[in-house]
Tab-separated table of C-alpha atoms in Angstrom:
chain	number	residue	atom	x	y	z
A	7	UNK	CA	-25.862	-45.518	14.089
A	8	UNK	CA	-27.142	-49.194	14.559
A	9	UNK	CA	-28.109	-47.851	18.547
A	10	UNK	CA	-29.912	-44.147	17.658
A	11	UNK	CA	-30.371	-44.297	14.199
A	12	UNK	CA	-28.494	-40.939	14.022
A	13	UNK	CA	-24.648	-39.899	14.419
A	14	UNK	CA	-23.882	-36.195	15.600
A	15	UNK	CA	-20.900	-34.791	12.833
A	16	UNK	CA	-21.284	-38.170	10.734
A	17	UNK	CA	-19.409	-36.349	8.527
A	18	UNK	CA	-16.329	-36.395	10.184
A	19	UNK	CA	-16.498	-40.153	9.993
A	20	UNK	CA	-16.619	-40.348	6.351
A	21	UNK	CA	-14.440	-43.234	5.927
A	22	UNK	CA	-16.261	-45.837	7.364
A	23	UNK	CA	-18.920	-45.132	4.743
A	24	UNK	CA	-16.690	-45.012	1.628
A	25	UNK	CA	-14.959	-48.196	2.457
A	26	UNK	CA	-11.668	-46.133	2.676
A	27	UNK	CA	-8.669	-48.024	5.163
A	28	UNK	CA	-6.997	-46.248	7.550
A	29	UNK	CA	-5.102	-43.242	6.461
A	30	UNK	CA	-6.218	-43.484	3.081
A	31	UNK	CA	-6.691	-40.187	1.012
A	32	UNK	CA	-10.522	-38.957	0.910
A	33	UNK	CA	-12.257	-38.344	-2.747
A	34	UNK	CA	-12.862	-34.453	-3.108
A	35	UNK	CA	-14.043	-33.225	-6.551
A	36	UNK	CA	-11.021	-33.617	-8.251
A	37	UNK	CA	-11.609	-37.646	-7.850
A	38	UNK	CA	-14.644	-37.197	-10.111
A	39	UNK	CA	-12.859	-35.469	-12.563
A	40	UNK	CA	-11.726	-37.440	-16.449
A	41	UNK	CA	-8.661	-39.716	-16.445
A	42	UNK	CA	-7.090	-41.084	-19.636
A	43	UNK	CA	-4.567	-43.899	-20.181
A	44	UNK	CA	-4.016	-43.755	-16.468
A	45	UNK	CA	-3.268	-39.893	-16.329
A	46	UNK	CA	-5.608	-36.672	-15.243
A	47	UNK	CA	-7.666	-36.109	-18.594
A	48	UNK	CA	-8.303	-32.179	-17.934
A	49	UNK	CA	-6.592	-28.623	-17.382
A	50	UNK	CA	-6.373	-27.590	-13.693
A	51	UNK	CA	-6.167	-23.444	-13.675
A	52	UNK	CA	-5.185	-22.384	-10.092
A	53	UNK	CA	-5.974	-18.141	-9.796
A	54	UNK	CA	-3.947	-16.039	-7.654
A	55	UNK	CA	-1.463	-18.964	-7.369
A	56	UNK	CA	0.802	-17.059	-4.988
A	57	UNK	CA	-1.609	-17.627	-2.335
A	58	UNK	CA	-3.542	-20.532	-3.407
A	59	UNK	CA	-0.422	-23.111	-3.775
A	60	UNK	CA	0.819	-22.253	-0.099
A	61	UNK	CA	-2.669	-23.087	1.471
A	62	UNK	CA	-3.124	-26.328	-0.331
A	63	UNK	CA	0.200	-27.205	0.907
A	64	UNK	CA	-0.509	-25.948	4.405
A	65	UNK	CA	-4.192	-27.337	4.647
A	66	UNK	CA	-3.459	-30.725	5.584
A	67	UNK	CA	-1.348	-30.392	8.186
A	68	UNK	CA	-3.491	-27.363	9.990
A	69	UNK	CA	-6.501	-29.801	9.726
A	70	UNK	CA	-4.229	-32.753	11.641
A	71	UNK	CA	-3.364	-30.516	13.829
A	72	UNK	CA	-6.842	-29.266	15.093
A	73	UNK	CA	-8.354	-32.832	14.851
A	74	UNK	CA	-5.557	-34.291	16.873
A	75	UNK	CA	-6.140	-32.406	19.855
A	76	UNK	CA	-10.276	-32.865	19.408
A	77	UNK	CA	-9.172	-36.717	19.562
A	78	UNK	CA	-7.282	-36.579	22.422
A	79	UNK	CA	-9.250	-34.997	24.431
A	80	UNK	CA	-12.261	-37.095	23.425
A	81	UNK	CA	-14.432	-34.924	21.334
A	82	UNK	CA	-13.633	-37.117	18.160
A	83	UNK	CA	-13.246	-40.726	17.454
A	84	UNK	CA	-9.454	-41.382	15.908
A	85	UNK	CA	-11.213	-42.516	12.408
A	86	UNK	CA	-12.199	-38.681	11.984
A	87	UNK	CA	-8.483	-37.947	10.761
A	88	UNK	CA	-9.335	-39.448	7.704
A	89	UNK	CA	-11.574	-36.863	7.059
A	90	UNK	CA	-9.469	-34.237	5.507
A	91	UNK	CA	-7.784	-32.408	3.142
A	92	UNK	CA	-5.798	-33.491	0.342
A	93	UNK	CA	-1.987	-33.798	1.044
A	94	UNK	CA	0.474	-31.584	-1.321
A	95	UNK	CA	1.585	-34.891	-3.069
A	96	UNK	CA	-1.899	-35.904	-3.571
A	97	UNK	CA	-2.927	-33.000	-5.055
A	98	UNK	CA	0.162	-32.868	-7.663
A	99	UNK	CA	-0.889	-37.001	-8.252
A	100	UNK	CA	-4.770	-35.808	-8.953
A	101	UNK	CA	-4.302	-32.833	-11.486
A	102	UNK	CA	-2.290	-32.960	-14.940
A	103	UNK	CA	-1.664	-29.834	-16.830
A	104	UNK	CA	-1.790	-27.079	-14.764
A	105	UNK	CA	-1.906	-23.246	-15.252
A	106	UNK	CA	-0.679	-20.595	-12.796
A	107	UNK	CA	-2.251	-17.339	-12.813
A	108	UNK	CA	-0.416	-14.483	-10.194
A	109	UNK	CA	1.245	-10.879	-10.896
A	110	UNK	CA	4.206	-12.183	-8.353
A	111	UNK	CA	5.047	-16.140	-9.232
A	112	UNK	CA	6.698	-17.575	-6.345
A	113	UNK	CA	9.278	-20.027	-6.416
A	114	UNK	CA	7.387	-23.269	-6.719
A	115	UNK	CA	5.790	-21.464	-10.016
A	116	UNK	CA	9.012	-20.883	-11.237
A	117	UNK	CA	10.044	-24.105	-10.714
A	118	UNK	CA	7.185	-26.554	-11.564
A	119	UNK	CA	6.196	-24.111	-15.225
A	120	UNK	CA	7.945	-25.070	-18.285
A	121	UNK	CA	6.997	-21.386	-19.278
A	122	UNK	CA	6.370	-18.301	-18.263
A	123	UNK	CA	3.912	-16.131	-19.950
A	124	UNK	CA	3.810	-12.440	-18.881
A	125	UNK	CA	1.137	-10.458	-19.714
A	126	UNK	CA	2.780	-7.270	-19.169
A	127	UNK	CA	0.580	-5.062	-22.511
A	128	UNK	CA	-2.869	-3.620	-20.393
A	129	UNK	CA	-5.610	-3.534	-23.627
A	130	UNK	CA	-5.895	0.172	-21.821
A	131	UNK	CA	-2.473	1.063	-22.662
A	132	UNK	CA	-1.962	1.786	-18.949
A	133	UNK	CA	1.401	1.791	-17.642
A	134	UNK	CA	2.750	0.446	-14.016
A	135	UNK	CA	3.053	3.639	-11.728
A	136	UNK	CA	5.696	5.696	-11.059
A	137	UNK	CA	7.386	4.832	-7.675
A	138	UNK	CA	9.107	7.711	-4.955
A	139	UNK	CA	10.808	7.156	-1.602
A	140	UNK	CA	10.103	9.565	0.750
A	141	UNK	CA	11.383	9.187	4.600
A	142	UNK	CA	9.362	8.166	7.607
A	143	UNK	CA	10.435	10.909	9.840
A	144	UNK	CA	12.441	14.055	8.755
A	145	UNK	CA	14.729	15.471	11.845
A	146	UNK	CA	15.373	18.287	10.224
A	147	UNK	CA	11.943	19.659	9.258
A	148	UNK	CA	10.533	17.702	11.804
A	149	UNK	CA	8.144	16.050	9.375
A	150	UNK	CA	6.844	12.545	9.599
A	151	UNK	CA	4.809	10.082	7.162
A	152	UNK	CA	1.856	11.139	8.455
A	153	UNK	CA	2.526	14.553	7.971
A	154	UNK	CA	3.177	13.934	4.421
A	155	UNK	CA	-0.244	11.235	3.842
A	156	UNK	CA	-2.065	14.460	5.219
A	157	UNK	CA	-1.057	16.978	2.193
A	158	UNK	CA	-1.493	14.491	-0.297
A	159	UNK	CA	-5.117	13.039	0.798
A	160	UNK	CA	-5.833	16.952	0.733
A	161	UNK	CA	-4.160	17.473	-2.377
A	162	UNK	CA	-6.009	14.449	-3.990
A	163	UNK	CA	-9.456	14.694	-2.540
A	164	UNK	CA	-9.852	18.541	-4.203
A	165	UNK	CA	-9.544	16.774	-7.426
A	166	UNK	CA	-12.184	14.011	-6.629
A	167	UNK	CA	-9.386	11.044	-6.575
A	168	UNK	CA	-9.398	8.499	-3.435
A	169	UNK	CA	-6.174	7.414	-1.450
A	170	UNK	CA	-5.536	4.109	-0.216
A	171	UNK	CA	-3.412	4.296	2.643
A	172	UNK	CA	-1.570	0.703	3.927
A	173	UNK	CA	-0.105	0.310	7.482
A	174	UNK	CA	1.252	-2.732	8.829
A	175	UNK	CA	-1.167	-3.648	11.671
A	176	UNK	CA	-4.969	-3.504	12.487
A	177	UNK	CA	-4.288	-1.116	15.230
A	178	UNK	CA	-2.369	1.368	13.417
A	179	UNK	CA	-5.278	1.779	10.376
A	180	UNK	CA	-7.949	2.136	13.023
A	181	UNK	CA	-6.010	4.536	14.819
A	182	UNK	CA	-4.845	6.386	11.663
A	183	UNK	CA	-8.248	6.474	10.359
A	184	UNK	CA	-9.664	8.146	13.829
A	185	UNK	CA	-6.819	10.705	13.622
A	186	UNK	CA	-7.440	11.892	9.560
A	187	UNK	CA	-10.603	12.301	10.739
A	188	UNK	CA	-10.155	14.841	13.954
A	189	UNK	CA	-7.759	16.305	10.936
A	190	UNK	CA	-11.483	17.127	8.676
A	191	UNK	CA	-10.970	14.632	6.131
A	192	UNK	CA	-13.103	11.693	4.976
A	193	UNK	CA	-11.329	8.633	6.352
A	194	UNK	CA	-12.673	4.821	6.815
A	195	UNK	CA	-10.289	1.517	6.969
A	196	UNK	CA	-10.709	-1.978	6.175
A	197	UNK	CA	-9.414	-5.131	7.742
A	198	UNK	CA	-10.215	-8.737	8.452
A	199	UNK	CA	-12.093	-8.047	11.507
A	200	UNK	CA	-14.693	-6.371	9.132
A	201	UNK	CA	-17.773	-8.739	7.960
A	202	UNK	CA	-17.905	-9.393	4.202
A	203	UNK	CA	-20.647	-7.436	3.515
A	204	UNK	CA	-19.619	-4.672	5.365
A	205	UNK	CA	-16.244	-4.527	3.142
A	206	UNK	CA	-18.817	-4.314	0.014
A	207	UNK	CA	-20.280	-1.122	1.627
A	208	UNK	CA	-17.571	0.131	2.588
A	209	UNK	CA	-15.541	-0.092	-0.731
A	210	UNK	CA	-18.992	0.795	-2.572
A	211	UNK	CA	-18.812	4.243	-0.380
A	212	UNK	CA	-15.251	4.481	-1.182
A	213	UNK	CA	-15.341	4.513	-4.929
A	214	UNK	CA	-19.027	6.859	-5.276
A	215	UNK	CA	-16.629	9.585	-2.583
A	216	UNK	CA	-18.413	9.707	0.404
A	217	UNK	CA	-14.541	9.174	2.143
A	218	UNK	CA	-11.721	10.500	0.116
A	219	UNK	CA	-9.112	7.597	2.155
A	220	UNK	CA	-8.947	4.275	2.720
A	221	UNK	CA	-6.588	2.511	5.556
A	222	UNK	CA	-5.862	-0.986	5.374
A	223	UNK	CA	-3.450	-4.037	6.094
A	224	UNK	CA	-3.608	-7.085	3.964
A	225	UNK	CA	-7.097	-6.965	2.188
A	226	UNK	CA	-6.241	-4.322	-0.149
A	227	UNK	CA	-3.226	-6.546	-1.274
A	228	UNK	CA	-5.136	-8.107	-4.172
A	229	UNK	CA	-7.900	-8.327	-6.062
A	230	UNK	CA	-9.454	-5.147	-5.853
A	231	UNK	CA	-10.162	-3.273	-8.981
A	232	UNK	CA	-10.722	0.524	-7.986
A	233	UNK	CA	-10.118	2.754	-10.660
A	234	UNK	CA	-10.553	6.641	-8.249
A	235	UNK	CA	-7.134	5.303	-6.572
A	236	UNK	CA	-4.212	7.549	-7.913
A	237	UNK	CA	-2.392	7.199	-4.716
A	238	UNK	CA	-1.504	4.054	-2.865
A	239	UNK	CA	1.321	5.049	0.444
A	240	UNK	CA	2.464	2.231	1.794
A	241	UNK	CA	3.835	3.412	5.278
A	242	UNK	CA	7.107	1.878	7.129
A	243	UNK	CA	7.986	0.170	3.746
A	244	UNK	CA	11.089	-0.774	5.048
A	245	UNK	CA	9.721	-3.154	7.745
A	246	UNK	CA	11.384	-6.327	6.025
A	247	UNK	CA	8.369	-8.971	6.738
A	248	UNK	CA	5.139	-10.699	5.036
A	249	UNK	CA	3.652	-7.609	4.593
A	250	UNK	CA	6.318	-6.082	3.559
A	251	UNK	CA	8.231	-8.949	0.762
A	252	UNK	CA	9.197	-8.426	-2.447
A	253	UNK	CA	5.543	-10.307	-3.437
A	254	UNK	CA	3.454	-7.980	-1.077
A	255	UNK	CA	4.836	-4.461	-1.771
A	256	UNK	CA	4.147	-5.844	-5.488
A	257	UNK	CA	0.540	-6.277	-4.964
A	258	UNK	CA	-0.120	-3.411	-3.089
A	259	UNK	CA	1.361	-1.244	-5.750
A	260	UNK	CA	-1.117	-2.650	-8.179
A	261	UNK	CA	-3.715	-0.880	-6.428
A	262	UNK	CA	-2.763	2.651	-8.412
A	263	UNK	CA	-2.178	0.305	-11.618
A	264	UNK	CA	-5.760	1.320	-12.529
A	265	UNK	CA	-5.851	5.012	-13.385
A	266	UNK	CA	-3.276	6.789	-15.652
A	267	UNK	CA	-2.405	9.294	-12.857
A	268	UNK	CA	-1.769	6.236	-10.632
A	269	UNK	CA	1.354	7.188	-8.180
A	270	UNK	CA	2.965	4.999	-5.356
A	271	UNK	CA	4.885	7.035	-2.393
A	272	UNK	CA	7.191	4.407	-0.378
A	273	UNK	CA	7.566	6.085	3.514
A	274	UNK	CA	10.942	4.333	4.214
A	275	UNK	CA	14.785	5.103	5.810
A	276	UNK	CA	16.434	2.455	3.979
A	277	UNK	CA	15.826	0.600	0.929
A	278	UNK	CA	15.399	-3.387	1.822
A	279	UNK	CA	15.819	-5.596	-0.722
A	280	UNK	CA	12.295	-6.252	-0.954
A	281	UNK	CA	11.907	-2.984	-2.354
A	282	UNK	CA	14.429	-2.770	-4.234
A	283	UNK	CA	13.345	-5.987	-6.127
A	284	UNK	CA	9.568	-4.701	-6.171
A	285	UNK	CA	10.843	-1.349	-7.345
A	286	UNK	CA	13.026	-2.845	-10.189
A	287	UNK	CA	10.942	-5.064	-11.185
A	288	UNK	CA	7.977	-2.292	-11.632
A	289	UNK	CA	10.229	-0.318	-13.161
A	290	UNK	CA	10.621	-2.822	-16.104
A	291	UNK	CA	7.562	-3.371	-16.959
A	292	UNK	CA	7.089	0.499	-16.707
A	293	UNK	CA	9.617	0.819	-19.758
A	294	UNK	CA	8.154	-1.750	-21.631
A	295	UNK	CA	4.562	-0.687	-22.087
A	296	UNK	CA	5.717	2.844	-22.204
A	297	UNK	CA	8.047	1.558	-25.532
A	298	UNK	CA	4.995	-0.572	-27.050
A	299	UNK	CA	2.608	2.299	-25.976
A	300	UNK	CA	4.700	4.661	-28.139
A	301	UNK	CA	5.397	2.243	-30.989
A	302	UNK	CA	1.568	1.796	-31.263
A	303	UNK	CA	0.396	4.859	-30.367
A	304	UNK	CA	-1.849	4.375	-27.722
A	305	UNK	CA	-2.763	6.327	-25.412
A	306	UNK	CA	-3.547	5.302	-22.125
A	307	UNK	CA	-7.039	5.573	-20.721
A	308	UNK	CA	-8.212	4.675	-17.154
A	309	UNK	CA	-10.261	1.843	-16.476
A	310	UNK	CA	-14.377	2.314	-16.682
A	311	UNK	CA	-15.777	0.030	-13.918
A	312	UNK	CA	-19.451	0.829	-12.961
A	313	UNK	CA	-20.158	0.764	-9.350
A	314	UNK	CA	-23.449	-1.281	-9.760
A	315	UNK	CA	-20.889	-4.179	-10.252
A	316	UNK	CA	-21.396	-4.268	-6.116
A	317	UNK	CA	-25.117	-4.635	-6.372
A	318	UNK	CA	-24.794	-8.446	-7.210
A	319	UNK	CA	-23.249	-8.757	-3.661
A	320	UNK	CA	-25.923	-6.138	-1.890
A	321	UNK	CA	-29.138	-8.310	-3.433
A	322	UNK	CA	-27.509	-11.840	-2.484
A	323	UNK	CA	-27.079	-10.012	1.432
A	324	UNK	CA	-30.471	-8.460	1.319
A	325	UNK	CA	-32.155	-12.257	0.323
A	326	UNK	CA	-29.823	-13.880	3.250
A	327	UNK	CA	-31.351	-11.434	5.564
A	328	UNK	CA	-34.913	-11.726	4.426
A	329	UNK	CA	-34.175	-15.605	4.954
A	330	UNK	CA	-32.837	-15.078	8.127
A	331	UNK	CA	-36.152	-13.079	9.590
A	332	UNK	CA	-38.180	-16.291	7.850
A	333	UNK	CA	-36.326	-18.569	10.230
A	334	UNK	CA	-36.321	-16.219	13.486
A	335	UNK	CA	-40.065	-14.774	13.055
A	336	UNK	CA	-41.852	-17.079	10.748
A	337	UNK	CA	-44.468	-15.978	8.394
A	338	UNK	CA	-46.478	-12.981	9.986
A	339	UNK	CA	-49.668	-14.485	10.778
A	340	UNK	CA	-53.547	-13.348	9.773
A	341	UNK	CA	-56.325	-12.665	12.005
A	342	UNK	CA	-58.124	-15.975	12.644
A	343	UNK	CA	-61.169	-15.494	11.376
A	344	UNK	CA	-64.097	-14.942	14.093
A	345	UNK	CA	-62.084	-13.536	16.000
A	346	UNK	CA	-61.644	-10.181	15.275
A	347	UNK	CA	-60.164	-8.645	12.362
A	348	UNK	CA	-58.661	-4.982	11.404
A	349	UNK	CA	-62.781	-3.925	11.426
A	350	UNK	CA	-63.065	-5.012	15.067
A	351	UNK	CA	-65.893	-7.261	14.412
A	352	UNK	CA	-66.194	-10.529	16.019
């Protein structure tokens, strides 16, 4: 800086600038939050919980790991490690009250609430799906999973309802997807490898019908309200794994938790204990809101979600893109006058 003037990444090198020592934490936003008598003066809400407390536990030591080897092999000075995330205990020191919001709690929830609040009563009087087990592969009829996702996408699709189909690798829902479609229906799939805006069009398509299936791995987990689905198979459920917990096979089956046909078909051999915790646990909240549902009379109605709710995420792409060709092409540029215009005169 006192050489050039300038520092390439000056970011990274943060702590020089803050007056920060060696190995002392960095101030993110929750530094400027309110403090009183000496304790955080505010309430921290942390959404989706299940997957938000692992990361902040896991971010700092992914970032010291990257930034080690970019310091080693010269590409960073060693005062860029102070340029990083927030430990887990430095976190916990920085926020006071805190409130978890997840359909699965995991165990540090359990641990760290001194309540536990379950919202189990939809205001739609909709009731957690029914759950069946049917086998991946039938010797006896000869009859796979695959077999069986083909009769009910047909099934479905003559009523108008969509299918979301979940497989346990990228692969598999590509090649699954390829193969409904040589079979005449209306397949697409979704994964990580997909661009953001490309998963808005293609869910977009997905709920106005132009395919009757969806395929995917661990995007349609959570998070996705889509009230045509009154099918969600989850294929090889009893492939004990991440994708496959207690938590997982819990969030997927939310997926059909939208519309009051709403049906989940398990392709397994065996029952894990993953699903027979997921299954259980469904299962009781299924006979409690069908109890309350009955004691108030309420009848449950599927959820009305407009697809224009997309459209937010379609204009914000659409002004990126006009941005974009600003930058690469610049404004179009007029005749210079005298020189010829669209009447040819000089």
């Amino acid at each position: 800086l006192h050489t050039l003037g300038y520092c390439h990444g000056i970011e990274n090198y943060s702590r020089h600038l803050s007056g920060k020592l060696p190995g002392e934490a960095p101030d993110p936003l929750l530094s400027y939050f309110p403090w009183k008598d000496g304790k955080p003066d505010f309430l921290t809400i942390i959404d989706e919980s299940h997957i938000a407390v692992p990361q902040i536990r896991g971010m700092y030591n992914g970032d010291r790991a990257r930034k080690n080897v970019l310091v080693q092999y010269g590409w960073r000075l060693p005062s860029a490690l102070d340029n990083r995330p927030l430990k887990f205990t430095e976190f916990q020191s920085r926020v006071g009250q805190v409130i978890f919001t997840t359909a699965t709690p995991g165990d540090y929830e359990r641990e760290h609430s001194k309540q536990v609040v379950e919202q189990i009563i939809r205001p739609t009087g909709l009731v957690d799906p029914e759950i069946e087990i049917r086998p991946v592969f039938d010797k006896e009829k000869n009859y796979s999973q695959i077999n069986d996702v083909i009769l009910e996408v047909e099934r479905l699709a003559a009523k108008q309802e969509r299918v979301i189909v979940n497989t346990l690798t990228k692969k598999q829902a590509e090649d699954l997807s390829a193969f409904l479609n040589q079979k005449g229906l209306k397949a697409n799939y979704l994964h990580s490898d997909i661009k953001t805006f490309e998963r808005t069009d293609i869910l977009k398509a997905f709920r106005e019908g132009v395919f009757d299936v969806l395929i995917g791995v661990n995007l349609l987990r959570e998070g996705l309200d889509l009230p045509e689905v009154t099918l969600v198979a989850i294929l090889d459920a009893d492939r004990e794994g991440f994708l496959r917990s207690q938590t997982s096979l819990m969030q997927i089956m939310g997926r059909a938790a939208r519309n009051v046909s709403g049906k989940i078909i398990l392709y397994a051999d065996k029952v894990t204990d993953s699903m027979k915790n997921a299954i259980n646990e469904s299962r009781r909240r299924r006979d409690i809101q069908l109890k309350y549902n009955a004691k108030h009379g309420i009848t449950p109605k599927t959820i009305i979600k407009t697809i224009e709710s997309l459209l937010g995420l379609e204009d914000e792409r659409a002004e990126k893109e006009e941005d974009n060709n600003k930058k690469t092409y610049g404004k179009r540029k007029q005749p210079a006058k005298g020189r010829g215009g669209r009447d040819g005169k000089k």
